[in-house]
Short mmCIF file of C-alpha atoms in Angstrom, two decimals:
data_model
loop_
_atom_site.label_atom_id
_atom_site.label_comp_id
_atom_site.label_asym_id
_atom_site.label_seq_id
_atom_site.Cartn_x
_atom_site.Cartn_y
_atom_site.Cartn_z
CA MET A 1 110.03 123.86 24.18
CA ALA A 2 111.01 127.14 22.08
CA THR A 3 111.53 127.57 18.47
CA LEU A 4 113.83 129.17 16.32
CA LYS A 5 111.82 131.94 15.63
CA GLU A 6 111.58 133.12 19.22
CA ILE A 7 115.28 132.65 19.56
CA ALA A 8 115.24 134.54 16.82
CA GLU A 9 113.68 137.55 18.24
CA ALA A 10 114.62 137.31 21.25
CA ALA A 11 118.26 137.45 19.71
CA SER A 12 117.41 140.00 17.21
CA LEU A 13 118.74 137.71 14.64
CA SER A 14 117.21 135.74 11.22
CA LEU A 15 115.91 132.67 11.62
CA ALA A 16 118.81 131.61 9.11
CA THR A 17 121.20 132.99 11.14
CA VAL A 18 120.43 131.09 15.04
CA SER A 19 120.19 127.96 13.02
CA ARG A 20 123.23 128.15 11.74
CA VAL A 21 124.83 129.20 14.95
CA LEU A 22 123.15 126.25 17.25
CA ASN A 23 124.09 123.70 14.86
CA ASP A 24 128.02 125.10 14.71
CA ASP A 25 128.09 125.88 10.97
CA PRO A 26 131.73 125.87 10.50
CA ASN A 27 131.54 128.44 7.63
CA LEU A 28 129.12 131.09 9.78
CA SER A 29 131.24 134.07 10.13
CA VAL A 30 129.71 135.81 13.15
CA LYS A 31 131.07 137.81 16.48
CA GLU A 32 131.66 134.91 19.83
CA GLU A 33 129.90 137.51 21.21
CA THR A 34 126.88 137.05 19.28
CA LYS A 35 126.75 133.01 19.36
CA ARG A 36 127.34 133.80 23.17
CA ARG A 37 123.64 135.23 23.30
CA VAL A 38 122.20 133.09 21.03
CA PHE A 39 123.32 129.94 23.25
CA GLU A 40 122.32 131.87 26.14
CA ILE A 41 119.09 132.34 24.66
CA ALA A 42 118.36 128.53 23.76
CA GLU A 43 119.72 127.49 27.01
CA LYS A 44 117.21 129.93 28.88
CA LEU A 45 114.13 128.99 26.66
CA GLU A 46 114.91 124.64 26.43
CA TYR A 47 116.12 125.03 22.53
CA LYS A 48 117.01 121.48 21.51
CA THR A 49 118.56 121.27 18.26
CA THR A 50 117.81 118.18 15.38
CA GLN A 51 120.97 116.31 16.05
CA SER A 52 119.90 116.72 20.08
CA ARG A 53 116.93 115.53 20.39
CA LYS A 54 117.94 112.47 17.57
CA ARG A 55 120.36 111.87 20.04
CA ASP A 56 117.83 111.70 22.78
CA SER A 57 115.87 109.52 20.67
CA VAL A 58 117.73 106.73 20.35
CA LYS A 59 119.60 106.87 23.47
CA LYS A 60 116.49 105.96 25.19
CA THR A 61 115.33 103.11 22.39
CA GLN A 62 118.46 101.90 23.09
CA LEU A 63 117.73 101.54 27.28
CA ARG A 64 117.88 97.72 28.33
CA PHE A 65 116.21 97.00 31.35
CA LEU A 66 116.23 93.71 33.66
CA ALA A 67 113.51 93.20 35.56
CA LEU A 68 114.90 90.47 38.25
CA TYR A 69 112.56 88.68 40.33
CA THR A 70 113.93 86.41 43.58
CA TYR A 71 110.65 84.42 43.41
CA ASP A 72 109.34 82.06 41.34
CA LYS A 73 106.76 83.05 38.39
CA GLU A 74 103.63 81.01 39.74
CA LEU A 75 104.32 82.93 42.75
CA GLU A 76 101.84 85.68 40.43
CA ILE A 77 99.62 83.25 39.90
CA ASN A 78 98.57 82.85 43.64
CA ASP A 79 98.87 86.45 44.47
CA PRO A 80 97.45 89.19 42.09
CA TYR A 81 99.77 91.44 44.23
CA TYR A 82 103.07 90.16 42.66
CA LEU A 83 101.47 89.92 39.24
CA SER A 84 100.51 93.99 39.80
CA ILE A 85 103.58 94.77 40.03
CA ARG A 86 105.19 93.08 36.88
CA HIS A 87 102.42 94.91 35.04
CA GLY A 88 103.74 98.15 36.13
CA ILE A 89 107.21 97.79 35.37
CA GLU A 90 106.24 96.50 31.48
CA ALA A 91 103.81 98.69 30.53
CA GLN A 92 105.84 101.75 31.65
CA CYS A 93 109.21 100.54 29.86
CA ALA A 94 107.27 99.70 27.05
CA LYS A 95 105.51 103.35 26.89
CA GLN A 96 109.56 104.54 28.03
CA ASN A 97 110.60 102.52 24.37
CA ILE A 98 112.44 100.37 26.39
CA GLU A 99 113.79 96.83 25.75
CA LEU A 100 113.23 94.93 29.07
CA THR A 101 114.30 91.18 30.05
CA SER A 102 112.70 89.44 33.16
CA CYS A 103 114.35 86.59 34.70
CA TYR A 104 112.84 84.52 38.14
CA ASN A 105 114.36 83.03 40.69
CA ALA A 106 116.88 84.97 41.70
CA THR A 107 118.93 83.30 38.16
CA ILE A 108 120.02 85.52 35.90
CA SER A 109 120.43 84.25 31.84
CA ASN A 110 123.80 83.91 30.99
CA ASP A 111 122.28 85.20 27.15
CA ILE A 112 121.71 88.92 28.95
CA LYS A 113 122.98 91.29 26.93
CA ALA A 114 124.42 94.90 27.72
CA LEU A 115 122.48 96.32 30.66
CA ASP A 116 121.48 100.13 31.49
CA GLY A 117 120.06 99.00 34.67
CA VAL A 118 118.51 96.53 36.40
CA LEU A 119 114.84 96.08 38.59
CA ILE A 120 114.88 94.09 41.86
CA ILE A 121 111.74 92.91 42.87
CA GLY A 122 111.90 91.65 46.89
CA LYS A 123 114.88 90.66 48.15
CA LEU A 124 118.03 89.45 47.25
CA HIS A 125 121.23 87.72 48.80
CA GLN A 126 124.64 89.48 49.02
CA ASP A 127 126.11 87.12 46.43
CA ARG A 128 123.51 87.59 43.91
CA LEU A 129 123.81 90.82 44.57
CA ALA A 130 127.24 91.44 43.99
CA ALA A 131 126.61 89.53 40.09
CA VAL A 132 124.57 92.08 39.82
CA TYR A 133 126.71 94.95 40.50
CA LYS A 134 128.90 93.71 37.74
CA LEU A 135 126.56 93.81 35.55
CA THR A 136 125.67 97.93 35.80
CA PRO A 137 125.59 100.62 38.26
CA HIS A 138 122.29 101.44 37.92
CA LEU A 139 120.12 99.41 40.74
CA VAL A 140 116.05 99.72 41.92
CA TYR A 141 114.89 97.81 44.29
CA ILE A 142 110.50 96.85 44.24
CA ASP A 143 108.85 96.04 47.57
CA TYR A 144 112.22 96.02 49.56
CA THR A 145 115.07 97.93 51.28
CA ASP A 146 118.04 97.85 51.68
CA THR A 147 118.87 99.93 54.21
CA HIS A 148 122.85 98.96 54.72
CA LYS A 149 123.34 99.68 50.75
CA LYS A 150 122.98 102.62 48.56
CA ILE A 151 120.32 101.20 46.33
CA ASP A 152 117.09 103.09 45.12
CA SER A 153 114.23 101.54 46.75
CA VAL A 154 110.49 101.18 45.72
CA ASP A 155 108.29 100.24 48.85
CA VAL A 156 105.22 99.87 51.67
CA ASP A 157 105.44 100.35 54.74
CA LEU A 158 104.21 97.78 56.03
CA VAL A 159 105.29 98.63 59.50
CA ASP A 160 103.01 101.43 60.18
CA VAL A 161 99.78 98.85 57.90
CA SER A 162 100.28 96.05 60.77
CA GLN A 163 100.39 98.96 63.27
CA GLU A 164 97.33 100.32 61.99
CA VAL A 165 95.50 96.89 62.85
CA VAL A 166 96.37 96.81 65.74
CA LYS A 167 95.24 100.65 66.52
CA PHE A 168 92.32 100.14 64.44
CA TYR A 169 90.87 96.49 66.81
CA LEU A 170 91.82 98.21 69.74
CA ASN A 171 89.65 101.45 69.01
CA GLN A 172 86.58 98.78 68.42
CA GLY A 173 87.26 96.68 72.08
CA TYR A 174 89.40 93.89 71.11
CA LYS A 175 91.61 92.83 73.89
CA ARG A 176 92.99 89.52 71.59
CA ILE A 177 94.02 89.89 68.10
CA GLY A 178 95.33 87.46 66.39
CA PHE A 179 97.90 86.68 63.03
CA ILE A 180 97.64 84.41 59.96
CA GLY A 181 100.48 85.05 57.37
CA GLY A 182 103.19 83.87 55.17
CA GLN A 183 106.70 83.43 54.36
CA ASP A 184 108.50 83.66 51.37
CA LYS A 185 112.18 82.82 53.30
CA ILE A 186 113.22 79.82 55.82
CA ASP A 187 115.36 81.98 57.42
CA LEU A 188 113.38 85.54 57.41
CA VAL A 189 110.21 86.40 59.22
CA ASP A 190 107.20 88.31 57.29
CA ILE A 191 107.80 92.08 58.04
CA ARG A 192 103.85 92.08 58.51
CA GLU A 193 104.06 89.36 61.14
CA ARG A 194 107.34 90.69 62.97
CA SER A 195 105.53 94.53 63.05
CA PHE A 196 102.19 93.19 64.07
CA THR A 197 103.83 90.93 67.12
CA GLU A 198 106.25 93.50 68.67
CA TYR A 199 103.79 96.07 68.44
CA GLY A 200 100.51 93.81 69.36
CA LYS A 201 102.56 91.91 72.76
CA LEU A 202 103.33 95.72 73.15
CA CYS A 203 99.59 96.83 73.46
CA GLY A 204 98.29 93.37 75.55
CA VAL A 205 96.38 92.19 72.94
CA VAL A 206 98.93 89.62 71.21
CA SER A 207 100.46 86.24 71.46
CA ASP A 208 102.66 83.88 70.10
CA THR A 209 99.77 81.46 70.17
CA ASP A 210 97.72 83.39 68.23
CA ILE A 211 100.42 83.31 65.05
CA TYR A 212 99.96 81.00 62.19
CA ARG A 213 102.47 81.69 59.77
CA GLY A 214 102.58 79.01 56.34
CA GLU A 215 102.30 80.33 52.82
CA PHE A 216 101.08 83.21 50.34
CA THR A 217 98.80 81.15 48.93
CA SER A 218 94.16 80.82 49.51
CA SER A 219 95.04 77.22 50.29
CA SER A 220 97.84 78.09 53.08
CA GLY A 221 95.38 80.01 54.57
CA TYR A 222 92.72 77.87 54.54
CA LYS A 223 94.66 74.48 56.18
CA LEU A 224 95.88 76.94 59.23
CA ALA A 225 92.57 78.94 59.57
CA LYS A 226 91.18 75.19 60.24
CA LYS A 227 93.67 74.17 62.36
CA MET A 228 93.25 77.49 64.40
CA LEU A 229 89.92 76.92 64.88
CA GLU A 230 90.20 73.87 66.35
CA GLY A 231 90.68 75.01 69.06
CA ASP A 232 90.23 78.57 71.88
CA TYR A 233 90.11 80.90 68.91
CA PRO A 234 90.87 85.22 69.09
CA SER A 235 87.62 87.81 67.49
CA ALA A 236 89.92 89.77 65.13
CA LEU A 237 92.33 88.43 62.97
CA TYR A 238 95.40 90.19 60.81
CA ILE A 239 96.03 88.41 57.13
CA ALA A 240 99.22 89.39 55.64
CA SER A 241 97.57 88.95 52.13
CA ASP A 242 94.21 88.93 50.56
CA SER A 243 95.06 85.79 48.53
CA ILE A 244 95.44 83.95 51.94
CA ALA A 245 92.43 85.76 53.43
CA ILE A 246 90.31 84.11 50.69
CA GLY A 247 91.17 80.80 52.36
CA VAL A 248 90.77 81.82 56.06
CA LEU A 249 86.86 82.32 54.63
CA ARG A 250 86.12 79.38 53.23
CA ALA A 251 87.53 77.98 56.79
CA ILE A 252 85.26 80.32 58.52
CA ASN A 253 81.93 80.22 56.60
CA GLU A 254 82.76 75.92 56.76
CA LYS A 255 82.64 76.18 60.45
CA GLY A 256 79.37 78.22 60.57
CA LEU A 257 80.38 81.79 62.55
CA ASN A 258 79.56 85.15 61.94
CA ILE A 259 81.59 87.54 60.15
CA PRO A 260 82.45 89.59 61.65
CA ASN A 261 80.63 89.07 64.89
CA ASP A 262 82.16 85.88 65.86
CA ILE A 263 85.13 87.00 64.35
CA ALA A 264 86.49 89.94 61.95
CA LEU A 265 88.88 89.55 59.89
CA LEU A 266 92.00 92.31 58.27
CA SER A 267 93.74 92.03 55.16
CA VAL A 268 96.41 93.94 52.59
CA ASN A 269 96.65 94.54 49.15
CA ASP A 270 93.46 94.81 47.73
CA ILE A 271 93.43 92.76 45.28
CA PRO A 272 90.88 92.83 42.25
CA THR A 273 88.43 90.26 44.03
CA ALA A 274 88.76 91.08 47.59
CA LYS A 275 85.19 92.95 47.08
CA PHE A 276 83.40 90.53 45.85
CA THR A 277 84.53 88.03 48.24
CA TYR A 278 81.74 86.85 51.56
CA PRO A 279 81.72 88.58 53.02
CA SER A 280 83.99 91.73 51.18
CA LEU A 281 86.78 91.91 52.67
CA SER A 282 88.41 94.89 54.94
CA THR A 283 91.74 95.43 53.63
CA PHE A 284 94.57 97.81 53.01
CA GLN A 285 94.68 98.97 49.26
CA ILE A 286 98.24 98.71 48.46
CA HIS A 287 98.73 100.75 44.90
CA SER A 288 101.14 97.48 43.64
CA GLU A 289 101.14 98.61 39.71
CA LEU A 290 102.62 101.93 40.62
CA MET A 291 105.87 100.56 42.24
CA GLY A 292 106.61 98.95 39.52
CA ILE A 293 105.95 102.14 37.44
CA GLN A 294 108.01 104.41 40.20
CA GLY A 295 110.70 101.71 40.24
CA VAL A 296 110.93 102.29 36.11
CA ASN A 297 110.88 105.76 36.88
CA LEU A 298 113.48 106.18 38.75
CA LEU A 299 116.02 103.70 37.19
CA LEU A 300 115.41 106.08 34.31
CA GLU A 301 116.42 108.86 36.05
CA GLN A 302 118.93 107.41 37.24
CA GLU A 303 120.78 106.36 33.82
CA ARG A 304 120.09 110.37 32.95
CA ASP A 305 121.55 112.15 35.70
CA ASN A 306 124.00 110.16 36.83
CA ARG A 307 122.66 110.33 41.01
CA GLU A 308 124.54 108.45 43.82
CA ILE A 309 122.46 109.61 46.34
CA ALA A 310 120.18 106.47 46.95
CA ILE A 311 115.32 107.54 46.81
CA LYS A 312 112.97 105.92 48.52
CA VAL A 313 109.56 106.06 47.38
CA ILE A 314 107.36 104.90 49.63
CA ILE A 315 103.86 104.54 48.18
CA PRO A 316 100.77 105.24 50.25
CA SER A 317 98.24 102.58 51.42
CA LYS A 318 93.95 103.38 52.55
CA LEU A 319 92.00 100.86 55.13
CA LYS A 320 88.71 100.34 52.88
CA LEU A 321 86.41 98.66 55.30
CA ARG A 322 83.76 96.54 54.37
CA GLU A 323 82.22 93.38 55.88
CA THR A 324 84.43 92.05 57.59
CA THR A 325 84.93 94.83 60.53
CA LYS A 326 82.25 95.58 62.09
#
């Protein structure tokens, strides 16, 4: 950012004159052409007056955001993926001096103050969304994209991840691939399951009998895997999350099967414990904390620029091959 001295030198004027022009001193007597030249140089050099810097600072500290989580807080305990998203949101808000309020189960507290923006984590029902719109027009979805609404979003391409799983196993020669996943809402099939099933059926390696669905918890993964191993089971598995996979690993180990020779596993998220399981999990790394950070950044940009065109940010994923795959 430019200094008064640089502007004064460029305009061939004294520091005092430039300062009085930029601060709109009513007692200053100079030609309008001179004033215009000073402002043009200041704008070109991106100079800000003391008053404007103070206004920017005050405005920044006054921002109030709401993080509206569409799920129960207990989900963060069972799956570090969601906890990491919250950490990203809270860290970025603290860095930007933003006052942050958090609500769970898509329920907004009655004592919520005036808001400058809302971060919606997960899918929000349409009637709840209408209520949020009444609070502020500045909204950002995190971990979900609504293609029918003009709302910013930060998401992961789980369709691509699920298809990559099928391609990976196909390249290794597997003819039958199973799925163990979870379901957040009764009337909504998880996108990982849907994408994997559709693409896997097209490739001729997935059937409905090898799809197991429960909750996004280790205990659910354990129960589903135990059920699967009672009969004829596939030799390769796609697990919807590392938390589920931890339970699946236990069930397979108890069965005395060799991983990955008897059965291979590929999961999603790359939570901190994934590299310490036995065997260590092969998984797609999802930068969930970055999702939270970028959600805050999008909301800041909306508030600052009054942007009306919705932006979708896709956070890249990366396959981490470890010991549960060949």
